[in-house]
Short mmCIF file of C-alpha atoms in Angstrom, two decimals:
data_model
loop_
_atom_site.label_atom_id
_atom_site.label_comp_id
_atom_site.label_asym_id
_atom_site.label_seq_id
_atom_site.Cartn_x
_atom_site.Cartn_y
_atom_site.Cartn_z
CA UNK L 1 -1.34 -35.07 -96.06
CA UNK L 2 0.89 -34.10 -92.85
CA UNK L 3 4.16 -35.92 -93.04
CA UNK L 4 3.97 -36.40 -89.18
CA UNK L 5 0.30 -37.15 -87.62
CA UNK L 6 -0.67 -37.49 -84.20
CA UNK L 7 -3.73 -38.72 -82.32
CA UNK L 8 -5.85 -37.78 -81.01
CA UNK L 9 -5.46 -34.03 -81.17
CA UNK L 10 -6.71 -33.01 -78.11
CA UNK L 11 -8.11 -35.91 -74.41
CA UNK L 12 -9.29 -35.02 -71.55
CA UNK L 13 -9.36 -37.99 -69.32
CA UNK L 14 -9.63 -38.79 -65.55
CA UNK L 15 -6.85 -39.70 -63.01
CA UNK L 16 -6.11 -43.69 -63.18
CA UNK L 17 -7.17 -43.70 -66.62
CA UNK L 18 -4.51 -45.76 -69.06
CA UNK L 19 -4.08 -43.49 -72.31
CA UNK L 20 -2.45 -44.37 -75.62
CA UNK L 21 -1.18 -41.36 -77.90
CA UNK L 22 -0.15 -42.31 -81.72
CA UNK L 23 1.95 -40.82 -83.96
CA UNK L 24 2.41 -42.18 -87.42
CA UNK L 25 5.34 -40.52 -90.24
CA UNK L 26 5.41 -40.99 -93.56
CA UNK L 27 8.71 -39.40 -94.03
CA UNK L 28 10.47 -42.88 -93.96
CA UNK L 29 12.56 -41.51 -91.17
CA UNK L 30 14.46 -43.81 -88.59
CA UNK L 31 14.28 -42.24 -85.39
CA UNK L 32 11.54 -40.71 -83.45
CA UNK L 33 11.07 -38.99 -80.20
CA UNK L 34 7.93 -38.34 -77.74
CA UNK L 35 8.19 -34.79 -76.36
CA UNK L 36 6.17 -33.31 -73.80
CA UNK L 37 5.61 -28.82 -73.45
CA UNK L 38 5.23 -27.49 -70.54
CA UNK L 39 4.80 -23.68 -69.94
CA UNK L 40 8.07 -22.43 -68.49
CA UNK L 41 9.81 -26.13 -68.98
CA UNK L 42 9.95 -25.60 -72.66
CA UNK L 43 10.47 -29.14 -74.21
CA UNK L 44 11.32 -32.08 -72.65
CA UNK L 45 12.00 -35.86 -74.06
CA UNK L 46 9.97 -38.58 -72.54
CA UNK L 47 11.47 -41.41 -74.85
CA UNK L 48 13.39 -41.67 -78.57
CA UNK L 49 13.96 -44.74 -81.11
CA UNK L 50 15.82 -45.25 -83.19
CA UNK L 51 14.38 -48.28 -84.86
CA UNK L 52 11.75 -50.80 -84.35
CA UNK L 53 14.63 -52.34 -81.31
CA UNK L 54 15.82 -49.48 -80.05
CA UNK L 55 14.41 -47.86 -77.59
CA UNK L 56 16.15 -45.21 -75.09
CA UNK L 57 14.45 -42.94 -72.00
CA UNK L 58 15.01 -39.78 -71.99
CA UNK L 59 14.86 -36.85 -69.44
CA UNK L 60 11.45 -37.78 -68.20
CA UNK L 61 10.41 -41.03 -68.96
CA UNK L 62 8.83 -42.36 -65.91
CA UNK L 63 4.84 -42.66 -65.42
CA UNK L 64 5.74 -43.56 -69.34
CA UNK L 65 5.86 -46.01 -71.50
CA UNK L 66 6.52 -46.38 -75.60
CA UNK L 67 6.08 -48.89 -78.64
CA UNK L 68 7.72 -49.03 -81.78
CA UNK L 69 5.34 -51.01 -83.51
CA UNK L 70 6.93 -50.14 -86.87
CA UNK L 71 9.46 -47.88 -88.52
CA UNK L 72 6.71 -45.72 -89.36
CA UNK L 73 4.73 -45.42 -85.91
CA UNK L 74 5.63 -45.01 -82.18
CA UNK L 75 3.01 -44.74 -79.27
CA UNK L 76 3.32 -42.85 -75.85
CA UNK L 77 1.12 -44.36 -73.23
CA UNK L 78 0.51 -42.98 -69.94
CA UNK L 79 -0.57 -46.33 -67.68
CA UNK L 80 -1.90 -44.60 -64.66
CA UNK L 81 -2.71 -40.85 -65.68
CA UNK L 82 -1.89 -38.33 -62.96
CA UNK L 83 -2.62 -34.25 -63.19
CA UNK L 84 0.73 -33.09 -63.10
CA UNK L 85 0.98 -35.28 -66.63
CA UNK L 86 -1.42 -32.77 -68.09
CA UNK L 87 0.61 -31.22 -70.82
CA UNK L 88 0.57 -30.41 -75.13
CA UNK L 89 2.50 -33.36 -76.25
CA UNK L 90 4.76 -33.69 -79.26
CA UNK L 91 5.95 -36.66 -81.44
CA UNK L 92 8.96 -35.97 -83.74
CA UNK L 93 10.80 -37.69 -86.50
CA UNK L 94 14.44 -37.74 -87.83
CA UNK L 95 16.43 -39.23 -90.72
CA UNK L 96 19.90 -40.24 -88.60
CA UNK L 97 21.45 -39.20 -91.73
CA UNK L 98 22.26 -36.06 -91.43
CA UNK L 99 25.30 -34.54 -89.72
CA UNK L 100 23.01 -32.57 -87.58
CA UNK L 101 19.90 -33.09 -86.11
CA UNK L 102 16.78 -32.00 -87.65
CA UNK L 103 13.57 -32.79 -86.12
CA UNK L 104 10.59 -32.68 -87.69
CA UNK L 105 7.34 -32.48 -85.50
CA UNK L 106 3.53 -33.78 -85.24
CA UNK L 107 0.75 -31.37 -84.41
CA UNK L 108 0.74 -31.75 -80.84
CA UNK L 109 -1.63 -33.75 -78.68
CA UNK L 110 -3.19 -31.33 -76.00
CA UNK L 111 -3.44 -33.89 -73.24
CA UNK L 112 -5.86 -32.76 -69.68
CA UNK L 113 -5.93 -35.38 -66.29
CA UNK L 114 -8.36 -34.36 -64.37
CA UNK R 295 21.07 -26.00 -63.86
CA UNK R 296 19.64 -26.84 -67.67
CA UNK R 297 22.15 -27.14 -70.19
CA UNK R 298 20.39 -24.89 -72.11
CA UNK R 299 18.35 -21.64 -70.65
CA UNK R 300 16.59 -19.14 -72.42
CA UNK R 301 14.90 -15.84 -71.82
CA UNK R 302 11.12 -16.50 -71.58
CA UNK R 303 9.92 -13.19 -72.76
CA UNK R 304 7.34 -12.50 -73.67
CA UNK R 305 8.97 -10.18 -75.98
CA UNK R 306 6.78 -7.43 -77.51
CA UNK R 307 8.67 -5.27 -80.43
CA UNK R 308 6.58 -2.87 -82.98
CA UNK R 309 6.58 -4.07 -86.68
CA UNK R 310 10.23 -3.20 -88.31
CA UNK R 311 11.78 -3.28 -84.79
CA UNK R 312 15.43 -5.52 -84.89
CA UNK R 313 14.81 -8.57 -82.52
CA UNK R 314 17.43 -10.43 -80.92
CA UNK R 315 16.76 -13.47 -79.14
CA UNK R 316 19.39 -15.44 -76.72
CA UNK R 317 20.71 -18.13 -74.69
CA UNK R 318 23.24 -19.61 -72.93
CA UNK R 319 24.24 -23.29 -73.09
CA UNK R 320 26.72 -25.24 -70.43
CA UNK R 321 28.17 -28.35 -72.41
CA UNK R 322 30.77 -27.17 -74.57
CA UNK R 323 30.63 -30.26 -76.55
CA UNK R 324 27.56 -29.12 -78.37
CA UNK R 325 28.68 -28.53 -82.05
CA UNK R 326 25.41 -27.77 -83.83
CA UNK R 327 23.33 -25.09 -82.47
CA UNK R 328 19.10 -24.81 -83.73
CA UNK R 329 16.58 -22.42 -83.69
CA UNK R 330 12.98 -23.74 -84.09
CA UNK R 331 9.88 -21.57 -84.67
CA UNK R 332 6.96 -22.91 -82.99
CA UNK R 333 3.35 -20.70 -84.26
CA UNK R 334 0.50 -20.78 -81.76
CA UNK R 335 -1.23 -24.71 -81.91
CA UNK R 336 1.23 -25.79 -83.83
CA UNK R 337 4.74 -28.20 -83.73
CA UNK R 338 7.97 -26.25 -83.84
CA UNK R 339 9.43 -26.29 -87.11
CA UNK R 340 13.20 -25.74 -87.51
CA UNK R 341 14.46 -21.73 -88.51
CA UNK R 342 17.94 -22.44 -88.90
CA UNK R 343 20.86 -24.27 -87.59
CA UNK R 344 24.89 -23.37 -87.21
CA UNK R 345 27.91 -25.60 -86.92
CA UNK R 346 30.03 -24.73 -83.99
CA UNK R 347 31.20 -20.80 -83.98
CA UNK R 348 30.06 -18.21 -86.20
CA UNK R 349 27.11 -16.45 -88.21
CA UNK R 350 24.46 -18.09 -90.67
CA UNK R 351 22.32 -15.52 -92.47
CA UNK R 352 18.98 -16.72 -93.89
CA UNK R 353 16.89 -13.50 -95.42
CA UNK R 354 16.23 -11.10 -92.24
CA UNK R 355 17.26 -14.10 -89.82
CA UNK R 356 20.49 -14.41 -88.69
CA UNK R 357 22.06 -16.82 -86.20
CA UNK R 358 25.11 -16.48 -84.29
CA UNK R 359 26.68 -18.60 -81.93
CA UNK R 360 29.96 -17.67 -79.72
CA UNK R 361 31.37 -20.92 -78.01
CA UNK R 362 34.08 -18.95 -75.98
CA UNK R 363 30.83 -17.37 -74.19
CA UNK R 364 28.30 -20.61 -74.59
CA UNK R 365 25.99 -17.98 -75.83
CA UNK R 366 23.74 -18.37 -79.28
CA UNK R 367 21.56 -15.47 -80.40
CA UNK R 368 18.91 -14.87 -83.34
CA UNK R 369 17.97 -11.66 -84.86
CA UNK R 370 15.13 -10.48 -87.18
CA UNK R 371 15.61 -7.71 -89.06
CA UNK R 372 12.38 -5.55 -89.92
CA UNK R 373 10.63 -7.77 -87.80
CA UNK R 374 6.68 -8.56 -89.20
CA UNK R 375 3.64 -9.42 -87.45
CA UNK R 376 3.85 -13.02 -88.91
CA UNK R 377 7.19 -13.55 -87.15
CA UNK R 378 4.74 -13.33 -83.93
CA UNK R 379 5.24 -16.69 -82.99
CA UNK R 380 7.62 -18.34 -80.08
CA UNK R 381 11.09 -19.51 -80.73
CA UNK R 382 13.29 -22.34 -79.17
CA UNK R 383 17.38 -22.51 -79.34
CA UNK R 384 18.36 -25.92 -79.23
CA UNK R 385 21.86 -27.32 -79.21
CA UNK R 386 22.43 -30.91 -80.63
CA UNK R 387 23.82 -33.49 -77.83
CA UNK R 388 24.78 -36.43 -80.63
CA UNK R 389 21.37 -38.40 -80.13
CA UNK R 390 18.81 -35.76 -78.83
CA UNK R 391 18.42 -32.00 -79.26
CA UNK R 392 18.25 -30.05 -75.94
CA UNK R 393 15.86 -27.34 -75.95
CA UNK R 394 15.96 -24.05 -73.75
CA UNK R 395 12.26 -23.01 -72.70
CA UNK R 396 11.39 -20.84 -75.95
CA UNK R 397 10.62 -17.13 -76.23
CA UNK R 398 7.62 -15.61 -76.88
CA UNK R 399 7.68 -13.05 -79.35
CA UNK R 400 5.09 -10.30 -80.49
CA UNK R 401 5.09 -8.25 -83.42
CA UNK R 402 2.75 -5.51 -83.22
CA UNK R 403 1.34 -3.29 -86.60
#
């Protein structure tokens, strides 16, 4: 089984919509980070954690918003879906513990507003 | 400006062919510098890392960072199709790694 899962893999869904995307780690890792990739933007944070009570916005986080419902899971929802939020997103998980930062991602969610 | 900016590509070499991938960064407080390889449909998946100045050698991959220039390369020796895949430089800003926009790279037989 992947150590870092994501669903659903790929939504299309219509402008107004609310959407919830999951991502779920077995690697017993602390922190985790919502990414979105954007062709010619490369990747860009939306929101990290670094527990369960920690939660921090990151480059892009408006039209955003995260849970940390456990160490092992943190959801990206998008409350009012626009186009310009159609985009391959990524959920990623660290350990803290190291002296530098290795990120370990999901699959991807390939996300489409219309 | 982004802190970190990279070459788009796409990048097209023949199998065999040396590659050499750059970018710049702007903060010189970055210490730890990343390359991640990210195949088509998939998540990016880290290549190699380097503390602060200097060369890391991993098999044909090598990293090198120069912090007087703010400029961090990887190169692939005898380059193979199955290195066809895009690659991100990323420097580490404490809490969050900064990404430049990847390169596309192409291997051709």
């Amino acid at each position: 089984d992947a150590d870092v899962t994501q669903t659903p893999r790929n939504r299309i869904t219509k402008t107004g919509k609310r959407i919830m995307l999951e991502c779920s780690q077995t690697k017993g890792h602390d922190r985790m980070y919502w990414y979105r990739q954007d062709p010619g933007l490369g990747l860009r944070l939306i929101y990290y954690s670094f527990d369960v009570k920690d939660i921090n916005k990151g480059e892009i986080s408006d039209g955003y918003s995260v849970s940390r419902q456990a160490q092992a899971k943190f959801s990206l929802s998008l409350e009012s879906a626009i186009p310009n939020q159609t985009a391959l997103y990524f959920c990623a998980t660290a350990s803290g513990r190291n002296s530098y930062n290795e990120q370990f991602f999901g699959p991807g969610t390939r996300l489409t507003v219309l | 400006q982004k802190e970190v900016e990279q070459d788009p590509g796409p990048l097209s070499v023949p199998e065999g062919a040396i590659v050499s991938l750059n970018c710049t960064y702007s903060n010189s407080a970055f210490q730890y510098f990343m390359w991640y390889r990210q195949y088509s449909r998939k998540g990016p998946e880290l290549l190699m890392y380097t503390y602060s100045s200097g060369n890391k050698e991993d098999g044909r991959f090598t990293a090198q960072v120069d912090k007087s220039s703010k400029y961090i390369s990887l190169f692939i020796r005898d380059s193979q199709p199955s290195d066809s895949a895009t690659y991100l430089c990323a420097a580490d800003n404490t809490d969050k790694l900064i990404f430049g926009t990847g390169t596309r790279l192409q291997v051709f037989p």
